[in-house]
JSON list of C-alpha atoms in Angstrom, two decimals:
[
{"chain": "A", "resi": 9, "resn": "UNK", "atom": "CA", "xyz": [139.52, 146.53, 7.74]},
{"chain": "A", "resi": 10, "resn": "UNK", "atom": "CA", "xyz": [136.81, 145.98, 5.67]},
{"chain": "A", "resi": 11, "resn": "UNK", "atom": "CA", "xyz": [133.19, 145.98, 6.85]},
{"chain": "A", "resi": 12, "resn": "UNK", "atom": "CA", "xyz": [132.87, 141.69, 7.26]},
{"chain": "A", "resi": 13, "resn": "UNK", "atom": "CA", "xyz": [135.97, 141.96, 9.28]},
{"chain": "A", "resi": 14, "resn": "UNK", "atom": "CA", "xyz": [134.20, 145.31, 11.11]},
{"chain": "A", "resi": 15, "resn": "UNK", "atom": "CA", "xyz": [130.94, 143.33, 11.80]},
{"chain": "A", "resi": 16, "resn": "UNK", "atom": "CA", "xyz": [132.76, 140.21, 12.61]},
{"chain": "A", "resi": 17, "resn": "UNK", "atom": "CA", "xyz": [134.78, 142.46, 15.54]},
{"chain": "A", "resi": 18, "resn": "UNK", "atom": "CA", "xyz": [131.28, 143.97, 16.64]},
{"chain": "A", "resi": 19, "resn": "UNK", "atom": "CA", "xyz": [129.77, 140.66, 17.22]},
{"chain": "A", "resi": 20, "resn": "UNK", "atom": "CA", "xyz": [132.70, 139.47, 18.70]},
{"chain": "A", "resi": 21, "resn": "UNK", "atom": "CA", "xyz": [132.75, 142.47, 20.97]},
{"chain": "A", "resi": 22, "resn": "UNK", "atom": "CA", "xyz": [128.67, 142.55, 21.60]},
{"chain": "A", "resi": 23, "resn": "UNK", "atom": "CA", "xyz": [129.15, 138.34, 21.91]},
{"chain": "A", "resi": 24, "resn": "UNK", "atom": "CA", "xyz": [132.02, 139.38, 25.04]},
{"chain": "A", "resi": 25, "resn": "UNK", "atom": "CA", "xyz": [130.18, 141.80, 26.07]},
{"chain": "A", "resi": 26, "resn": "UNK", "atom": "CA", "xyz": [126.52, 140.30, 26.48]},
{"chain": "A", "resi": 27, "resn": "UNK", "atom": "CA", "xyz": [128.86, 137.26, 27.89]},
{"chain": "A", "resi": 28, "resn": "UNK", "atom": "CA", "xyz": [130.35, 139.43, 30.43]},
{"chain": "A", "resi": 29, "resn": "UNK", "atom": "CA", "xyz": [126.84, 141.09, 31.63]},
{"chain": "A", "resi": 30, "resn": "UNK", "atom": "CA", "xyz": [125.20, 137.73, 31.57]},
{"chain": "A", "resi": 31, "resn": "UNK", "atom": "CA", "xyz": [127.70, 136.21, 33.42]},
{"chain": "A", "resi": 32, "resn": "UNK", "atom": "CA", "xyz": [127.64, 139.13, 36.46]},
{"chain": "A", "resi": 33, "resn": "UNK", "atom": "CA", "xyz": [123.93, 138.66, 36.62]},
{"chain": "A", "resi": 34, "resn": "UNK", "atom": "CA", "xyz": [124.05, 134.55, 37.24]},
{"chain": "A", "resi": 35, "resn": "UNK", "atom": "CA", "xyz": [126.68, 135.56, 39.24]},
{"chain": "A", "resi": 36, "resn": "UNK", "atom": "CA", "xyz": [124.44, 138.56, 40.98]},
{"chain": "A", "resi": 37, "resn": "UNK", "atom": "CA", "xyz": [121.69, 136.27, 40.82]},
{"chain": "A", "resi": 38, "resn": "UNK", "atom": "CA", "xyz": [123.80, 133.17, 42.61]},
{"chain": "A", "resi": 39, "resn": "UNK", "atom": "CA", "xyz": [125.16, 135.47, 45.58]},
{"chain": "A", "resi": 40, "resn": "UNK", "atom": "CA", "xyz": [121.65, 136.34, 45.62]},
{"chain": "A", "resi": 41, "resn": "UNK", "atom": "CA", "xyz": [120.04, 133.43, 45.86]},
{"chain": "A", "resi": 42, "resn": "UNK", "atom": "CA", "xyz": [122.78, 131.59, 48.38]},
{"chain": "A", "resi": 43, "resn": "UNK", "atom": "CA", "xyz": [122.03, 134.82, 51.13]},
{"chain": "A", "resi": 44, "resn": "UNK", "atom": "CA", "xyz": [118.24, 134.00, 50.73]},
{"chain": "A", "resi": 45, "resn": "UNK", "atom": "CA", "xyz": [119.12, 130.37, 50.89]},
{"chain": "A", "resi": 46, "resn": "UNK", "atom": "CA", "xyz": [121.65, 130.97, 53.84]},
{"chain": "A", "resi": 47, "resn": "UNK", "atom": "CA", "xyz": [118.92, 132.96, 55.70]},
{"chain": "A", "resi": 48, "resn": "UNK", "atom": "CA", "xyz": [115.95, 130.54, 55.33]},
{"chain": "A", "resi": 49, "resn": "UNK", "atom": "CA", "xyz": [118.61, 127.98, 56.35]},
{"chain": "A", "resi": 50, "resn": "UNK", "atom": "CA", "xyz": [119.09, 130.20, 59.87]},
{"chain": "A", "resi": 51, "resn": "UNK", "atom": "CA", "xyz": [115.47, 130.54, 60.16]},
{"chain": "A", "resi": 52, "resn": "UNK", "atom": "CA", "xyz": [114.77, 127.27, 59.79]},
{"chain": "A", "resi": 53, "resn": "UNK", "atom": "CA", "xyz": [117.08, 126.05, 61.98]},
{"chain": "A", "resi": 54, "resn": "UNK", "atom": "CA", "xyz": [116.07, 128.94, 64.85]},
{"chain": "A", "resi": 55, "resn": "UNK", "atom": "CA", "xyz": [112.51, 127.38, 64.37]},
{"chain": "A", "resi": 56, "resn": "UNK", "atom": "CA", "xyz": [113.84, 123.96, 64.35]},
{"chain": "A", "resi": 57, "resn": "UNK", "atom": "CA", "xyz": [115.39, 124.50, 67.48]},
{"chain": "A", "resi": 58, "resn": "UNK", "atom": "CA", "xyz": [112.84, 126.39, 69.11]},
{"chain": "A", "resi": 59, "resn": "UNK", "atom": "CA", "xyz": [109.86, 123.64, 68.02]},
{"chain": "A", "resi": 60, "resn": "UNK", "atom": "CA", "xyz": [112.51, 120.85, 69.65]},
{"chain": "A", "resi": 61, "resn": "UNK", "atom": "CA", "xyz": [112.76, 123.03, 72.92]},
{"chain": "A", "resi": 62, "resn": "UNK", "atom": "CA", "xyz": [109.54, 123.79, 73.39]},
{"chain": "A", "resi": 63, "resn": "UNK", "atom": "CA", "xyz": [108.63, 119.73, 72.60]},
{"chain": "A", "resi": 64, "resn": "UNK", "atom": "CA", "xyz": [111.28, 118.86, 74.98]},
{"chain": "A", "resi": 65, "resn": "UNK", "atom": "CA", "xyz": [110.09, 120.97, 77.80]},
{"chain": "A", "resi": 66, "resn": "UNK", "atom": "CA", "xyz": [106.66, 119.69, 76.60]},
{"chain": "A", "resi": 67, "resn": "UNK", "atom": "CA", "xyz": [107.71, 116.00, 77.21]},
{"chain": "A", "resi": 68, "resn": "UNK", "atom": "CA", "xyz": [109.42, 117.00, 80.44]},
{"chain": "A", "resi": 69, "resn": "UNK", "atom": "CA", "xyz": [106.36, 118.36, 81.88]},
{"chain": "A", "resi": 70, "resn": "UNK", "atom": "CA", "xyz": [104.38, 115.66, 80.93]},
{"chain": "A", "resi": 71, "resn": "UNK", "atom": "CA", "xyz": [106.74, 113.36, 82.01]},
{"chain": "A", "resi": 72, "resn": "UNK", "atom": "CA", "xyz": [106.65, 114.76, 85.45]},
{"chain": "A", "resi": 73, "resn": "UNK", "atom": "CA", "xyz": [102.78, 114.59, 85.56]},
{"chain": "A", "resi": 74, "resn": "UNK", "atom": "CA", "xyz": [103.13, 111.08, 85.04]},
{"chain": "A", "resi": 75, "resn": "UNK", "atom": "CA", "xyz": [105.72, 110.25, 87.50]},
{"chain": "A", "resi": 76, "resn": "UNK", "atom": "CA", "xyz": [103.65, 112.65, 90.13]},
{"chain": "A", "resi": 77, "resn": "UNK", "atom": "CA", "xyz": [100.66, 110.57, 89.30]},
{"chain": "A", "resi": 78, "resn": "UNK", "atom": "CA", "xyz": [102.36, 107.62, 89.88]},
{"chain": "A", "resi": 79, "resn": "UNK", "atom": "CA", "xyz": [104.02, 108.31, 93.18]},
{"chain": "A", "resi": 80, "resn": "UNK", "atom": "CA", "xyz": [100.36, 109.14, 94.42]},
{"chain": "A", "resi": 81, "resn": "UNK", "atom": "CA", "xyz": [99.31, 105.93, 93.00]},
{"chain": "A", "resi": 82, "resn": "UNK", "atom": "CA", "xyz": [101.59, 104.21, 94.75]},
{"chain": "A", "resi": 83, "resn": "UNK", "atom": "CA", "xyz": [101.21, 106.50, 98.73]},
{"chain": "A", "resi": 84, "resn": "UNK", "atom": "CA", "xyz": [97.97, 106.02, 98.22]},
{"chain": "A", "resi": 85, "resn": "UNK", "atom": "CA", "xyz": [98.27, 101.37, 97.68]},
{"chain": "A", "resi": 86, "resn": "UNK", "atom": "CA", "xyz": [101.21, 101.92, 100.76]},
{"chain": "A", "resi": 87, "resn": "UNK", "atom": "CA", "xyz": [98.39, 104.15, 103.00]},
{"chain": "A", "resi": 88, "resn": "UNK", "atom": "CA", "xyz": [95.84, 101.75, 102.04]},
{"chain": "A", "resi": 89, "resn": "UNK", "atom": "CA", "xyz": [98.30, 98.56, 103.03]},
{"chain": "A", "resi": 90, "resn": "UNK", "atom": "CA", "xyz": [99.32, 100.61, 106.14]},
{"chain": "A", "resi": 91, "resn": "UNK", "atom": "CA", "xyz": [95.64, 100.89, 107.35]},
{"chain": "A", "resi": 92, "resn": "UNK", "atom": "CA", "xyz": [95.15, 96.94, 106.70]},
{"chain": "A", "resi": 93, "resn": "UNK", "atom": "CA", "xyz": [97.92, 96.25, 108.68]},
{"chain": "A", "resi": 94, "resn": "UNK", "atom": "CA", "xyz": [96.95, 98.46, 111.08]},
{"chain": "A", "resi": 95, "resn": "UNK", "atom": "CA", "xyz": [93.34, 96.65, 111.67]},
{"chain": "A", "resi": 96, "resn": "UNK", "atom": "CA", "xyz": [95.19, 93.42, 111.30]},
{"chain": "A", "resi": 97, "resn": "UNK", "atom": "CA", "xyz": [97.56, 93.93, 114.44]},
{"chain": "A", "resi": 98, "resn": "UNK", "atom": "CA", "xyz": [95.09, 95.98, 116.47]},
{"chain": "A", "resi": 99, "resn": "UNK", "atom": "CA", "xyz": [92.51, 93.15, 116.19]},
{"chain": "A", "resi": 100, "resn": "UNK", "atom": "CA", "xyz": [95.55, 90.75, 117.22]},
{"chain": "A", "resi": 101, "resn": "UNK", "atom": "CA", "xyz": [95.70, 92.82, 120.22]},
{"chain": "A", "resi": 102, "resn": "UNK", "atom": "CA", "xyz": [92.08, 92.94, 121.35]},
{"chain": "A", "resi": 103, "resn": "UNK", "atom": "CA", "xyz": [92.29, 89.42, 120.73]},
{"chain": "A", "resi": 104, "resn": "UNK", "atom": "CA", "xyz": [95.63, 89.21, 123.29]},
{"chain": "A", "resi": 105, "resn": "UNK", "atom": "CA", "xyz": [93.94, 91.60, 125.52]},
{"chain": "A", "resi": 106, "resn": "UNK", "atom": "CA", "xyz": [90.58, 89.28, 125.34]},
{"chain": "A", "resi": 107, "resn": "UNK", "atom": "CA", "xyz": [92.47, 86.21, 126.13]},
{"chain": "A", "resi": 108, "resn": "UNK", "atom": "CA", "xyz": [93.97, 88.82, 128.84]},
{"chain": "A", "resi": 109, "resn": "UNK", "atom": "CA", "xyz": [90.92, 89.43, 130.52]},
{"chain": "A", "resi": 110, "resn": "UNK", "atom": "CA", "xyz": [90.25, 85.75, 131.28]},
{"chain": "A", "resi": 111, "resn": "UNK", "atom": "CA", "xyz": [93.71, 85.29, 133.32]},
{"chain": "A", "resi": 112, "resn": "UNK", "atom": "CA", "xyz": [93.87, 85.68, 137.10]},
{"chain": "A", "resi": 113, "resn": "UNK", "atom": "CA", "xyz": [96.70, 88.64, 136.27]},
{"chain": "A", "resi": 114, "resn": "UNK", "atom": "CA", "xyz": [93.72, 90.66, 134.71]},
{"chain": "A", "resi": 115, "resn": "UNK", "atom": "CA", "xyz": [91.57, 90.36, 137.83]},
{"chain": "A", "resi": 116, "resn": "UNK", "atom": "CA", "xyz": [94.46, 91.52, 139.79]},
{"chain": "A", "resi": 117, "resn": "UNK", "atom": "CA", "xyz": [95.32, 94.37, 137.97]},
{"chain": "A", "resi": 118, "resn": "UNK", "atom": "CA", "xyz": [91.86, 95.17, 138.06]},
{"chain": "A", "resi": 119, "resn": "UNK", "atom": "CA", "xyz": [92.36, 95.24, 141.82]},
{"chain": "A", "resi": 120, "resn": "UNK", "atom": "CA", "xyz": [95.37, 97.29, 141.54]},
{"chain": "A", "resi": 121, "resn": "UNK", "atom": "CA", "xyz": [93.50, 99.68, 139.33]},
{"chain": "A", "resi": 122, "resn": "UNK", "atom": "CA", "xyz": [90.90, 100.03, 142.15]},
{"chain": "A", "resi": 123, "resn": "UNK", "atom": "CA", "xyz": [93.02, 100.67, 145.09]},
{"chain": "A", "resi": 124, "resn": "UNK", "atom": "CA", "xyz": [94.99, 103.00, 143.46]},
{"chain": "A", "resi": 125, "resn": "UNK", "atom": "CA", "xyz": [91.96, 105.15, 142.39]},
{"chain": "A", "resi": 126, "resn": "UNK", "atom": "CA", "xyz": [90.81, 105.39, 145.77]},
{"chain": "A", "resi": 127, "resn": "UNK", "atom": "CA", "xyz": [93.91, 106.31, 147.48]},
{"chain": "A", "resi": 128, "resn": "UNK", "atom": "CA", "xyz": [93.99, 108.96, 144.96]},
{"chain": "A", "resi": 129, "resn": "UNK", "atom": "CA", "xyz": [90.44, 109.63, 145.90]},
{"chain": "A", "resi": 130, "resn": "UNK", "atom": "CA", "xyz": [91.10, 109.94, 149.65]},
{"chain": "A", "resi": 131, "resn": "UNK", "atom": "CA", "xyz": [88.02, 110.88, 151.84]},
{"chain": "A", "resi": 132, "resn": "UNK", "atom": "CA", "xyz": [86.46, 112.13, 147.83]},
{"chain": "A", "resi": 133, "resn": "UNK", "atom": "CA", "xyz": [83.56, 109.45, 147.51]},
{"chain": "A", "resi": 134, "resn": "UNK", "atom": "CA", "xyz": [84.42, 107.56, 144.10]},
{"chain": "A", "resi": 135, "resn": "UNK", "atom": "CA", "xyz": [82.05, 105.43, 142.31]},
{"chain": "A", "resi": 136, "resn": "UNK", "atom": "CA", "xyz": [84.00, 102.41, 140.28]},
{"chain": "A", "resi": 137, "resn": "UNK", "atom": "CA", "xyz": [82.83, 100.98, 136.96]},
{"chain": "A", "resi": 138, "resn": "UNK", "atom": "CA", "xyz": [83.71, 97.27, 135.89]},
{"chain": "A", "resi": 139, "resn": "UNK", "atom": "CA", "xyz": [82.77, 96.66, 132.57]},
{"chain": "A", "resi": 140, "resn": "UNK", "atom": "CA", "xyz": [80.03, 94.40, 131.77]},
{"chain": "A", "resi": 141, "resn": "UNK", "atom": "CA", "xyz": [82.17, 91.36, 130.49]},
{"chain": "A", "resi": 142, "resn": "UNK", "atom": "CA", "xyz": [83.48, 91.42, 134.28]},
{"chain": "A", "resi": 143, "resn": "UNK", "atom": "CA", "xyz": [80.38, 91.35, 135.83]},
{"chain": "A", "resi": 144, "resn": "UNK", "atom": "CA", "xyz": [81.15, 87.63, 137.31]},
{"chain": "A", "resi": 145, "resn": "UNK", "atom": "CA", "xyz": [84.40, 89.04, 139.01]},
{"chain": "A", "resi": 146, "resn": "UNK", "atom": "CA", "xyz": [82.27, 92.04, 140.65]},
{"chain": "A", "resi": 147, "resn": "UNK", "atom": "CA", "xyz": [82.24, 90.34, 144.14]},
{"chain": "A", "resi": 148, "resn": "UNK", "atom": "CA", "xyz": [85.38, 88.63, 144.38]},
{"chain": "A", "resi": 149, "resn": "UNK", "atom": "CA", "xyz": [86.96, 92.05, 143.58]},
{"chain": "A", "resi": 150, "resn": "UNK", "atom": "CA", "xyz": [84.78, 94.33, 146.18]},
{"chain": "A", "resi": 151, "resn": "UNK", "atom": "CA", "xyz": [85.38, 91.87, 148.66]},
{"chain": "A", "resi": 152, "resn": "UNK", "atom": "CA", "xyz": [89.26, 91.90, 147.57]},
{"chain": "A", "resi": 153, "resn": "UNK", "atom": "CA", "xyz": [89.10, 96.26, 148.06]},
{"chain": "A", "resi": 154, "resn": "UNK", "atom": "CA", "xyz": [86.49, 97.07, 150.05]},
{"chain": "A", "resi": 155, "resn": "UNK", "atom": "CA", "xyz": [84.76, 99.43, 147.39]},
{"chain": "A", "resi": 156, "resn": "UNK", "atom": "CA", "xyz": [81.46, 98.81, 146.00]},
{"chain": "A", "resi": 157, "resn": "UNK", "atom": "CA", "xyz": [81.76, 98.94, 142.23]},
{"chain": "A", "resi": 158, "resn": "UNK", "atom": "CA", "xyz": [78.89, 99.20, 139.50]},
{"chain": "A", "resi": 159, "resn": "UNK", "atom": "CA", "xyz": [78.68, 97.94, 136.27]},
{"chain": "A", "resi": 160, "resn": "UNK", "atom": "CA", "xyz": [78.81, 100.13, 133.30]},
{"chain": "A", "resi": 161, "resn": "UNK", "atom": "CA", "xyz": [76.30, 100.16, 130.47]},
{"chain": "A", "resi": 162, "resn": "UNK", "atom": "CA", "xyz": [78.46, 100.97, 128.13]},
{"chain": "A", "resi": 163, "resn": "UNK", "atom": "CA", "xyz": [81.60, 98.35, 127.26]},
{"chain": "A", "resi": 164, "resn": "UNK", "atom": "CA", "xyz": [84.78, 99.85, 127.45]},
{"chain": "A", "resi": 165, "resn": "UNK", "atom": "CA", "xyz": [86.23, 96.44, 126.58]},
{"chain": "A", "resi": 166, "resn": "UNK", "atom": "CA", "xyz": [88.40, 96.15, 130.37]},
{"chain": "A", "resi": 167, "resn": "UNK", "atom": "CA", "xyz": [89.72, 97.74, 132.80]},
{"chain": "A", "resi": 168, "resn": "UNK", "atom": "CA", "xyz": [88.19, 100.15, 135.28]},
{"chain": "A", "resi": 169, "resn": "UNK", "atom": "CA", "xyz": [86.70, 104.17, 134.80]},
{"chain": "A", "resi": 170, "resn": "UNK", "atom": "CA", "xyz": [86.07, 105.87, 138.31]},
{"chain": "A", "resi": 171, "resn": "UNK", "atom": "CA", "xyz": [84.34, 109.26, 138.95]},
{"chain": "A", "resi": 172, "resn": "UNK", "atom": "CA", "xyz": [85.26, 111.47, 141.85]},
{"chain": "A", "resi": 173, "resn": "UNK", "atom": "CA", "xyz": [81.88, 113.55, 141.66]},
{"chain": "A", "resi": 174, "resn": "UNK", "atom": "CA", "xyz": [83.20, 116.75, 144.17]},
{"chain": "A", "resi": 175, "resn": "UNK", "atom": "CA", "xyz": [86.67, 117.00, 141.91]},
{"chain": "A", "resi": 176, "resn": "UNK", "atom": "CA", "xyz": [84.69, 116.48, 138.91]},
{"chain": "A", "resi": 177, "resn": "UNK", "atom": "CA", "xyz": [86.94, 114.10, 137.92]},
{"chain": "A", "resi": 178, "resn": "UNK", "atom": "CA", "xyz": [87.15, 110.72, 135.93]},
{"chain": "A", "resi": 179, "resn": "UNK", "atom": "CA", "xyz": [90.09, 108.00, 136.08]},
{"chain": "A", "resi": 180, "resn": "UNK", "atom": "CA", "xyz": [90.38, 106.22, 132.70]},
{"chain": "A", "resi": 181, "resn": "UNK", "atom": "CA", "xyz": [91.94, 103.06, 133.14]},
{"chain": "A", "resi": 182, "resn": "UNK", "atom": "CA", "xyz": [89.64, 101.38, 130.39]},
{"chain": "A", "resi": 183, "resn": "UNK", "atom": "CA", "xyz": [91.15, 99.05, 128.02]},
{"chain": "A", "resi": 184, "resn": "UNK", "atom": "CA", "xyz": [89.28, 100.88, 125.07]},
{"chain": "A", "resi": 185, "resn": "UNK", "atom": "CA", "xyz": [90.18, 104.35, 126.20]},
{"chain": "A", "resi": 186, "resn": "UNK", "atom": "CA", "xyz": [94.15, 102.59, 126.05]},
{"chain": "A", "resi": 187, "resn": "UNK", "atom": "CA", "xyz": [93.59, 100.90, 122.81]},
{"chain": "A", "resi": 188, "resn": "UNK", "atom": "CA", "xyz": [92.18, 104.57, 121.60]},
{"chain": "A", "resi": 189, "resn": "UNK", "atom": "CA", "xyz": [95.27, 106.51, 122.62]},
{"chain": "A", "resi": 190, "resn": "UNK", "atom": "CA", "xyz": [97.22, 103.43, 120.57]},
{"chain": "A", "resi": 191, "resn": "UNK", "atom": "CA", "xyz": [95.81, 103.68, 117.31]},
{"chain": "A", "resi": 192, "resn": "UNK", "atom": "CA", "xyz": [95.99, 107.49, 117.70]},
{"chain": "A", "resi": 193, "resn": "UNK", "atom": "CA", "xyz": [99.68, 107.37, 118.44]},
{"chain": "A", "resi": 194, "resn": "UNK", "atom": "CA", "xyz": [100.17, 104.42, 115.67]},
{"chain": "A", "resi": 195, "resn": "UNK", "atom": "CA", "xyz": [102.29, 104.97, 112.97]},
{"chain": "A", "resi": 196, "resn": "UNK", "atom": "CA", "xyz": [104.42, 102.84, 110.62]}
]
């Protein structure tokens, strides 16, 4: 072999060789590079995942907030509808119970009222109130039950209060004491 042929087998065998290294190092360098790849891949997804969870619960919550804020909203239009209705219909019924009061069936229930308080009284000595409006009817109605009554100063709309002073007692049969326990009781 003579030394061109010698040289030309070097090369050839540096050329492989250097070809062979180069080769494992892209190769190296390629599994290398697809682990970092494959990890920043996971970690990005991970923090992909974890931003859209904590977004989601994010949007959930504040989703909530504006349902609850809503449904308040909305109790609070029904309360304030239910109280309007409410003063609508108990001002029909003061209005019923003031066309009431001008029937004959109101001055006998007012009779009724006044003979039952005092049998309940006995021999007790019971002082009657009439309210003022029925200050006309006063003498018709003590003639009527033999009790002397007295008009109230303060308007209790109808109806009768008497006071048995030795029981320490008081009858409400007043129309506003009635219309009191209504409203109190009232509910839609």
């Amino acid at each position: 072999m003579t030394i061109d042929e010698k040289l030309e087998l070097f090369y050839e065998t540096a050329i492989e060789d250097a070809t062979s290294q180069s080769t494992e190092m892209v190769e190296e360098y390629e599994k290398e590079t697809r682990e970092q790849q494959e990890e920043k891949k996971t970690a990005m997804k991970e923090k992909a995942e974890t931003l859209f969870r904590m977004e989601s619960e994010q949007l959930f919550h504040e989703k909530n907030r504006v349902i609850s804020l809503a449904v308040k909203d909305v109790k609070k239009q029904i309360l304030e509808e239910e109280k309007s209705f409410a003063a609508i219909l108990f001002q029909l019924v003061e209005d019923k119970m003031q066309a009431y009061m001008q029937t004959d069936d109101y001055e006998k229930n007012l009779i009724k009222q006044i003979k039952n308080a005092k049998e309940f009284a006995g021999e007790d000595e019971l002082t009657v109130y009439l309210n003022p409006s029925d200050s006309e009817k006063k003498e018709r109605i003590e003639k009527e039950t033999g009790q002397t009554l007295t008009i109230s100063k303060t308007d209790f709309i109808g109806g009768v209060r008497a006071v048995i002073k030795s029981r320490n007692l008081l009858i409400d049969n007043s129309y506003l004491a009635r219309l009191n326990e209504e409203k109190e009781a009232y509910t839609m």
